[in-house]
Amino acid sequence: MSSRHSHDRMANAIRFLSMDAVEAANSGHPGLPMGAADIATVLFTKVLKIDPSAPHWPDRDRFVLSAGHGSMLLYSVLHLMGFPKVTMDEIKRFRQLGSITPGHPENFVTEGIETTTGPLGQGIATAVGMAMAEKALQARYGADLVDHRTYVLCSDGDLMEGVSQEAADLAGHLKLSKLVVLWDDNLISIDGATSLSGSTDQLARFAASGWATTRVDGHDPAAILAAIEAAKGAGKPSLIACRTTIGFGAPKKAGSEKAHGSPLGAEEIAATRAALGWEAAPFDIPSDVLEGWRAAGAAGQAHRTAWEARLAALPADRRAEFERTQAGRLPEALDGAIVAFKAKAAADKAAVATRKSSEMVLDAITPVVPEMLGGSADLTGSNNTKAKGAKAITPDDFSGSFVHWGVREHGMSAAMNGIALHKGLIPFSGGFLVFSDYCRPAIRLAALMGERVIHVLTHDSIGLGEDGPTHQPVEHLAALRAIPNLLVMRPADTVETAECWQIALETTDRPSALILSRQNLPVLAPGGAENLSKGGAYEILPANGKAQVSLFATGSEVSLAAEAKKMLEAQGVPTRVVSVPSFELFLERPAAERAAVIGDAPAKVAVEAAVRMGWADLLGSDFAFVGMTSFGASAPGKDLFKHFGITPEAVVAKALDRLKQN
Amino acid sequence: MSSRHSHDRMANAIRFLSMDAVEAANSGHPGLPMGAADIATVLFTKVLKIDPSAPHWPDRDRFVLSAGHGSMLLYSVLHLMGFPKVTMDEIKRFRQLGSITPGHPENFVTEGIETTTGPLGQGIATAVGMAMAEKALQARYGADLVDHRTYVLCSDGDLMEGVSQEAADLAGHLKLSKLVVLWDDNLISIDGATSLSGSTDQLARFAASGWATTRVDGHDPAAILAAIEAAKGAGKPSLIACRTTIGFGAPKKAGSEKAHGSPLGAEEIAATRAALGWEAAPFDIPSDVLEGWRAAGAAGQAHRTAWEARLAALPADRRAEFERTQAGRLPEALDGAIVAFKAKAAADKAAVATRKSSEMVLDAITPVVPEMLGGSADLTGSNNTKAKGAKAITPDDFSGSFVHWGVREHGMSAAMNGIALHKGLIPFSGGFLVFSDYCRPAIRLAALMGERVIHVLTHDSIGLGEDGPTHQPVEHLAALRAIPNLLVMRPADTVETAECWQIALETTDRPSALILSRQNLPVLAPGGAENLSKGGAYEILPANGKAQVSLFATGSEVSLAAEAKKMLEAQGVPTRVVSVPSFELFLERPAAERAAVIGDAPAKVAVEAAVRMGWADLLGSDFAFVGMTSFGASAPGKDLFKHFGITPEAVVAKALDRLKQN
């Protein structure tokens, strides 16, 4: 059997597994797996350094199927390569409840899948983060321990999405030479020919951003392999345009959008079998083909064991540090550093903006947690995410711990997901809260995947002042709180900021958003050893007597509530203040604990310089709200709080009004 | 006085107005106005066809300051040109409460400003929509009536944002030859040199997408003018890189990020006055300079009056149609068409997906409302936004009414804003609800500006099935409802879909989102002449007897609630069903009306295949909720509703439980 014949049969195994699984599910996308089967066969059997028996081996190559709708390509390959959990039964249960073969690849469901894809553009941008992590870890641990590549298979749709272009710009700038993107250049998108909506010369476009580019016949395995080998030496990231035929092999539907997103149908499948000379029944893999694939799968083991020997030979402390950061465990010294920081902050009582508090926390913990890799979307001085002495990574030196992401919030957020997925580093960002809208598709994926990604979002209300409504978040707290599995924290002062940072770092199974003020805030939290923010809400100021009023507030409005408390108590109304750094953490507590925190004061008022949505889920219907009902305006922040009626006086008035009613 | 000297003084007037206003406000961005003053002077005095005495004249050229932080450049120019409302007093009140000179340009606040900018990338993408609208209207009305250009001044940050790249791709593809982008190529971003985070060759990058590109000295007025004149004949959109010095003229801060975003300070301002030979006091414009500017401002009037004469000469019906669509008034026949459609739908009782209902509505109303310009982000067959016989626009023929936007949700949404702002057309989109996340920054701007932009968002819940959690919206209804001034509507059937379309079209002061199902839904709404959806919620099925249970639901869950009602009434529990097509419309009604719709049944249950957030604001705390608390999963839709417990049985159980409690 010639090598080409063997390749063809191995590729056809992907094609038939895919089309048959889609047919059985009566749902799915056969076009991409059939079109890109040759690319995948070359990549997985000749190029990728992976070991199916150790899917999480740290120095493996990464493969990202950015065009996630082609998931059957990946499941086929994982099965054929011998990933033990991806059984033929699972392939037969493609897209069924409880299978490990969902409609789009989900890394938290299927071992061997590096990231969750489907929303176009995310995969390639996530892969940029993986390649950054590799380069950063190699700078820290050396090429003996960290030396792998990141490969992406993407579609036209991926390249049309802006997020991919942000990521491509960054990858070119940072000279991520171990990133290779194979573009399934099939000239077809869902609506029909790609020429319906685009005429960009993608090779020229990527070359403009510092990529090596080339074009090959995507059905010529030798040409594909040669292009990949050339890419390895390019010294920059590479885009390989692979001209393919969508639905390759299907006599009537190949080359047409009809092959993209629905089952081919029994007749076309039969015709494809005839055309490609494939006699095996559905889900039956000829033994020569399976043997070929399994041999390729087994080849990775030697790489892994050699690497394990190198790891074992490391000095004990280096090895322990590598293994600790790979496992995502925090250093033991962190807790003490946070406790000391809080005690000092509570003693100093310096009124600073919580964005500044965050910088102070970073100064204190960055030396303790060297695996943190932070940055800012070109707002470094505003987000305060650069710790004292933190060095920025540059194209030629990745030993630093700070990233100048440029004005690319979306690309940044997706790349952060890639850094977290890669393991070994803890990514955090800097951005304005209002521009979390630019990041949402990637933040959502972080929440879905349950990755530790930390978004530092500053300038968190009308308090930012003169920049006006385009820059003033109003709905963003609610919109972020609506995302399942995202931890949203809005600390009230320097102490709570430290506590929220600690929670974000310790929370390994979901992303966090730290919502920070531009304006100065006094220190109110006690600063003891216990992390009070962990409960989501706690009484920060007790009433002077039996509470008649409970005030609930977050972030910058906690000190505003404290002012209102003073005024109410001056009028003889005992008032307590509850700080609510996190809705999610509070709502996760047992009902009795929540009731105790909410208390039984006859009047309840919530204060937050944002829309009301979400507060009723904490407090029921028996409360008044002081906050925003519209977009903001351009004026000094203090004028705006007055203009929009978010003042201690307004809180007092609402509290007294509720006392009268009750 | 030489022409160059005159130009310099006119440009310096922008520089000093800007730096002095920023200084007075103690807040703002002097760097861009000072750096781009020469570009703006050339553009406004030699190129733009505008008339300060008629800021809304339909055939004016459009100017978009994509780099909105440079707002003082625009206010300076508007004042100097003679826009009557932009007085010197307003410039002195830059960034103060109630002024018409807010921190970033807001078109709804200041006459002469074409769109609201500040979030980077939005301006250039919005301008692409304006240029599309011009080309489409010229195809409809001829060049005698519609023949103007769109100019953009953008920054490095604008070009880094993915949304600008999506828009640039599209502009190149559509050969928007009347779009000219002037890039303030000053090599500086907030963090410092742009080389910190980028090395893309922007001219090559735009050329790859079919743009004409050139580079000029951005302080050489003759070169700038020549480049613009050349761009007019390029036959494609043009990018002119204008190499400038940020903060031009400031001896110490020019060329540095220090000039970007804060006042220069008294000392540097004095030094700048000396360096540029400017002797006038702050806010004092030398009379020769003001005369020069005012003469340029007055020059536009002749263009306008000539155009008005051409408009007056049109046949009465053509003129009436032009004026109607420019004013955004709907044709009188629309109401009848909708009423007839509803009557037929209620009689036919065909169970179809509401995305299909929406297509049927479009088929019925597109002939009546020819100014509709719809499209899809490469999901035409899934979003059902292409009406029968609708022709797609192509680079060479803009007479169509459908846009193949490509996989560019964000660029699409921003361009739709531009189409709406341009006037004369009503833009609507097609996309998946889950990918509204990609569109949010632009949707938010539409809401802030109060523009009639209609987002058709299909595949609105786990009901979409096998594509899995990456494609299943869970939090998106809440997240969209959180945006102030956005109308979110989720119709239950074909009748409500028609009603919601009518509301969206009739709502001229805010954008709408139509949230539509992938799965079939029975017709339940009565289909009478009255638009019941306008109230936001109404009793769609009365109880058989005095209601013991009220079920509240939206969209696809209304028919699920109807099933539960049947089951409850079979058990002798009279149950009514309230359909809630729109939270916003309902919450805007008087409390007494809302109370009447909510009713006094002892048990209330809300059903929505989404997170609970927001429902308490409608129903208080005394209700049960059947919905989602996590991300979805990949499986057939029906299996998922069962898996996540969103079933008639679950509704019945919750209702009976609440009856027991109450």
mmCIF file of C-alpha atoms in Angstrom, chain B residues 140-312:
data_model
loop_
_atom_site.group_PDB
_atom_site.id
_atom_site.type_symbol
_atom_site.label_atom_id
_atom_site.label_comp_id
_atom_site.label_asym_id
_atom_site.label_seq_id
_atom_site.Cartn_x
_atom_site.Cartn_y
_atom_site.Cartn_z
ATOM 1 C CA ARG B 140 -32.952 54.465 -5.245
ATOM 2 C CA TYR B 141 -33.127 58.219 -5.833
ATOM 3 C CA GLY B 142 -30.295 59.037 -8.205
ATOM 4 C CA ALA B 143 -27.182 61.166 -7.838
ATOM 5 C CA ASP B 144 -29.107 64.406 -8.260
ATOM 6 C CA LEU B 145 -30.660 63.867 -4.863
ATOM 7 C CA VAL B 146 -28.122 61.696 -3.058
ATOM 8 C CA ASP B 147 -24.444 62.327 -3.633
ATOM 9 C CA HIS B 148 -22.320 62.862 -0.592
ATOM 10 C CA ARG B 149 -19.252 61.433 1.055
ATOM 11 C CA THR B 150 -18.383 60.067 4.465
ATOM 12 C CA TYR B 151 -15.156 61.084 6.169
ATOM 13 C CA VAL B 152 -13.672 59.560 9.274
ATOM 14 C CA LEU B 153 -10.870 60.713 11.511
ATOM 15 C CA CYS B 154 -9.593 57.729 13.449
ATOM 16 C CA SER B 155 -6.797 56.828 15.805
ATOM 17 C CA ASP B 156 -4.447 53.910 16.262
ATOM 18 C CA GLY B 157 -6.813 52.539 18.867
ATOM 19 C CA ASP B 158 -9.679 52.498 16.380
ATOM 20 C CA LEU B 159 -7.630 50.353 14.022
ATOM 21 C CA MET B 160 -6.616 47.927 16.762
ATOM 22 C CA GLU B 161 -10.237 47.128 17.604
ATOM 23 C CA GLY B 162 -11.603 44.124 15.749
ATOM 24 C CA VAL B 163 -14.858 45.873 14.923
ATOM 25 C CA SER B 164 -12.991 48.325 12.705
ATOM 26 C CA GLN B 165 -11.378 45.463 10.863
ATOM 27 C CA GLU B 166 -14.699 43.752 10.243
ATOM 28 C CA ALA B 167 -16.040 47.027 8.920
ATOM 29 C CA ALA B 168 -12.970 47.651 6.789
ATOM 30 C CA ASP B 169 -13.282 44.216 5.209
ATOM 31 C CA LEU B 170 -16.880 44.932 4.353
ATOM 32 C CA ALA B 171 -16.219 48.435 3.043
ATOM 33 C CA GLY B 172 -13.540 47.108 0.743
ATOM 34 C CA HIS B 173 -15.756 44.312 -0.461
ATOM 35 C CA LEU B 174 -18.669 46.655 -1.143
ATOM 36 C CA LYS B 175 -16.398 49.188 -2.873
ATOM 37 C CA LEU B 176 -17.581 52.085 -0.765
ATOM 38 C CA SER B 177 -15.667 54.576 -2.850
ATOM 39 C CA LYS B 178 -17.143 57.587 -1.095
ATOM 40 C CA LEU B 179 -15.684 56.598 2.253
ATOM 41 C CA VAL B 180 -12.437 58.285 3.221
ATOM 42 C CA VAL B 181 -10.685 57.440 6.466
ATOM 43 C CA LEU B 182 -8.028 59.784 7.723
ATOM 44 C CA TRP B 183 -5.866 58.018 10.237
ATOM 45 C CA ASP B 184 -4.223 60.186 12.861
ATOM 46 C CA ASP B 185 -1.036 58.173 12.619
ATOM 47 C CA ASN B 186 0.838 59.625 15.573
ATOM 48 C CA LEU B 187 2.635 56.462 16.760
ATOM 49 C CA ILE B 188 1.334 57.011 20.297
ATOM 50 C CA SER B 189 -1.287 55.210 22.327
ATOM 51 C CA ILE B 190 -2.129 55.588 26.002
ATOM 52 C CA ASP B 191 0.553 53.190 27.191
ATOM 53 C CA GLY B 192 3.238 54.904 25.116
ATOM 54 C CA ALA B 193 4.656 54.149 21.681
ATOM 55 C CA THR B 194 2.273 52.092 19.558
ATOM 56 C CA SER B 195 5.232 49.784 18.987
ATOM 57 C CA LEU B 196 4.698 48.510 22.536
ATOM 58 C CA SER B 197 1.718 46.494 21.364
ATOM 59 C CA GLY B 198 1.538 46.486 17.587
ATOM 60 C CA SER B 199 3.557 46.264 14.440
ATOM 61 C CA THR B 200 0.897 45.820 11.774
ATOM 62 C CA ASP B 201 1.519 47.638 8.504
ATOM 63 C CA GLN B 202 -1.907 49.260 8.376
ATOM 64 C CA LEU B 203 -1.622 50.447 4.792
ATOM 65 C CA ALA B 204 -0.833 46.925 3.630
ATOM 66 C CA ARG B 205 -3.565 45.569 5.857
ATOM 67 C CA PHE B 206 -6.218 47.874 4.356
ATOM 68 C CA ALA B 207 -4.900 47.336 0.843
ATOM 69 C CA ALA B 208 -5.433 43.607 1.417
ATOM 70 C CA SER B 209 -9.108 44.383 1.934
ATOM 71 C CA GLY B 210 -9.448 46.405 -1.245
ATOM 72 C CA TRP B 211 -8.779 49.899 0.001
ATOM 73 C CA ALA B 212 -6.788 52.614 -1.697
ATOM 74 C CA THR B 213 -4.066 53.683 0.700
ATOM 75 C CA THR B 214 -1.569 56.464 0.951
ATOM 76 C CA ARG B 215 0.568 58.229 3.525
ATOM 77 C CA VAL B 216 1.015 61.959 3.985
ATOM 78 C CA ASP B 217 2.565 64.423 6.367
ATOM 79 C CA GLY B 218 -0.417 65.210 8.582
ATOM 80 C CA HIS B 219 0.837 68.725 9.155
ATOM 81 C CA ASP B 220 1.093 69.561 5.467
ATOM 82 C CA PRO B 221 -2.275 70.975 4.383
ATOM 83 C CA ALA B 222 -1.535 70.781 0.670
ATOM 84 C CA ALA B 223 -0.542 67.128 0.931
ATOM 85 C CA ILE B 224 -3.626 66.291 2.961
ATOM 86 C CA LEU B 225 -5.868 68.012 0.455
ATOM 87 C CA ALA B 226 -4.196 66.315 -2.487
ATOM 88 C CA ALA B 227 -4.610 62.927 -0.852
ATOM 89 C CA ILE B 228 -8.289 63.537 -0.227
ATOM 90 C CA GLU B 229 -8.827 64.672 -3.791
ATOM 91 C CA ALA B 230 -7.066 61.551 -5.027
ATOM 92 C CA ALA B 231 -9.203 59.413 -2.740
ATOM 93 C CA LYS B 232 -12.335 60.780 -4.377
ATOM 94 C CA GLY B 233 -11.341 59.163 -7.627
ATOM 95 C CA ALA B 234 -10.003 55.899 -6.253
ATOM 96 C CA GLY B 235 -13.101 53.850 -6.976
ATOM 97 C CA LYS B 236 -12.742 52.197 -3.578
ATOM 98 C CA PRO B 237 -12.642 53.280 0.035
ATOM 99 C CA SER B 238 -9.496 55.148 0.981
ATOM 100 C CA LEU B 239 -7.249 55.137 3.993
ATOM 101 C CA ILE B 240 -4.990 58.132 4.295
ATOM 102 C CA ALA B 241 -2.334 57.704 6.939
ATOM 103 C CA CYS B 242 -1.572 61.179 8.223
ATOM 104 C CA ARG B 243 1.673 61.143 10.142
ATOM 105 C CA THR B 244 1.136 63.630 12.943
ATOM 106 C CA THR B 245 2.657 64.664 16.225
ATOM 107 C CA ILE B 246 0.306 64.192 19.146
ATOM 108 C CA GLY B 247 0.010 67.440 21.087
ATOM 109 C CA PHE B 248 1.594 69.340 18.185
ATOM 110 C CA GLY B 249 3.054 72.606 19.391
ATOM 111 C CA ALA B 250 3.487 71.758 23.057
ATOM 112 C CA PRO B 251 7.234 72.039 23.595
ATOM 113 C CA LYS B 252 7.588 69.381 26.288
ATOM 114 C CA LYS B 253 4.647 67.046 25.791
ATOM 115 C CA ALA B 254 4.265 66.890 22.003
ATOM 116 C CA GLY B 255 5.010 63.457 20.616
ATOM 117 C CA SER B 256 4.377 61.789 23.947
ATOM 118 C CA GLU B 257 1.495 59.934 25.570
ATOM 119 C CA LYS B 258 1.619 62.654 28.226
ATOM 120 C CA ALA B 259 -0.277 64.884 25.791
ATOM 121 C CA HIS B 260 -3.078 62.362 25.330
ATOM 122 C CA GLY B 261 -5.530 62.397 28.169
ATOM 123 C CA SER B 262 -4.943 65.139 30.684
ATOM 124 C CA PRO B 263 -4.617 68.917 30.814
ATOM 125 C CA LEU B 264 -1.251 70.233 29.689
ATOM 126 C CA GLY B 265 -0.906 72.532 32.686
ATOM 127 C CA ALA B 266 -0.489 76.300 32.759
ATOM 128 C CA GLU B 267 3.233 76.275 32.147
ATOM 129 C CA GLU B 268 3.106 74.032 29.079
ATOM 130 C CA ILE B 269 0.176 75.997 27.689
ATOM 131 C CA ALA B 270 2.099 79.236 28.016
ATOM 132 C CA ALA B 271 5.080 77.616 26.325
ATOM 133 C CA THR B 272 2.827 76.376 23.518
ATOM 134 C CA ARG B 273 1.467 79.884 23.002
ATOM 135 C CA ALA B 274 5.017 81.119 22.675
ATOM 136 C CA ALA B 275 6.082 78.307 20.396
ATOM 137 C CA LEU B 276 3.150 78.724 18.005
ATOM 138 C CA GLY B 277 3.103 82.519 18.225
ATOM 139 C CA TRP B 278 -0.430 82.660 19.506
ATOM 140 C CA GLU B 279 -1.118 85.808 21.442
ATOM 141 C CA ALA B 280 -4.847 85.582 21.954
ATOM 142 C CA ALA B 281 -6.171 84.917 25.439
ATOM 143 C CA PRO B 282 -7.990 81.661 26.199
ATOM 144 C CA PHE B 283 -11.321 81.452 24.343
ATOM 145 C CA ASP B 284 -10.493 84.554 22.365
ATOM 146 C CA ILE B 285 -10.379 83.971 18.606
ATOM 147 C CA PRO B 286 -8.540 86.582 16.549
ATOM 148 C CA SER B 287 -10.978 88.161 14.125
ATOM 149 C CA ASP B 288 -9.054 87.233 10.955
ATOM 150 C CA VAL B 289 -9.107 83.613 12.031
ATOM 151 C CA LEU B 290 -12.785 83.615 12.886
ATOM 152 C CA GLU B 291 -13.581 85.298 9.597
ATOM 153 C CA GLY B 292 -11.689 82.638 7.696
ATOM 154 C CA TRP B 293 -13.560 79.882 9.449
ATOM 155 C CA ARG B 294 -16.943 81.541 9.115
ATOM 156 C CA ALA B 295 -16.393 82.108 5.405
ATOM 157 C CA ALA B 296 -15.743 78.381 5.036
ATOM 158 C CA GLY B 297 -18.865 77.677 7.042
ATOM 159 C CA ALA B 298 -20.967 79.932 4.882
ATOM 160 C CA ALA B 299 -19.762 78.312 1.682
ATOM 161 C CA GLY B 300 -21.910 75.241 2.216
ATOM 162 C CA GLN B 301 -25.152 77.114 1.925
ATOM 163 C CA ALA B 302 -25.028 77.282 -1.868
ATOM 164 C CA HIS B 303 -24.731 73.514 -2.083
ATOM 165 C CA ARG B 304 -27.745 73.125 0.112
ATOM 166 C CA THR B 305 -29.982 75.585 -1.699
ATOM 167 C CA ALA B 306 -29.068 74.062 -5.054
ATOM 168 C CA TRP B 307 -29.970 70.673 -3.690
ATOM 169 C CA GLU B 308 -33.239 71.993 -2.303
ATOM 170 C CA ALA B 309 -34.103 73.260 -5.735
ATOM 171 C CA ARG B 310 -33.462 69.812 -7.180
ATOM 172 C CA LEU B 311 -35.609 68.257 -4.481
ATOM 173 C CA ALA B 312 -38.406 70.732 -5.197
#
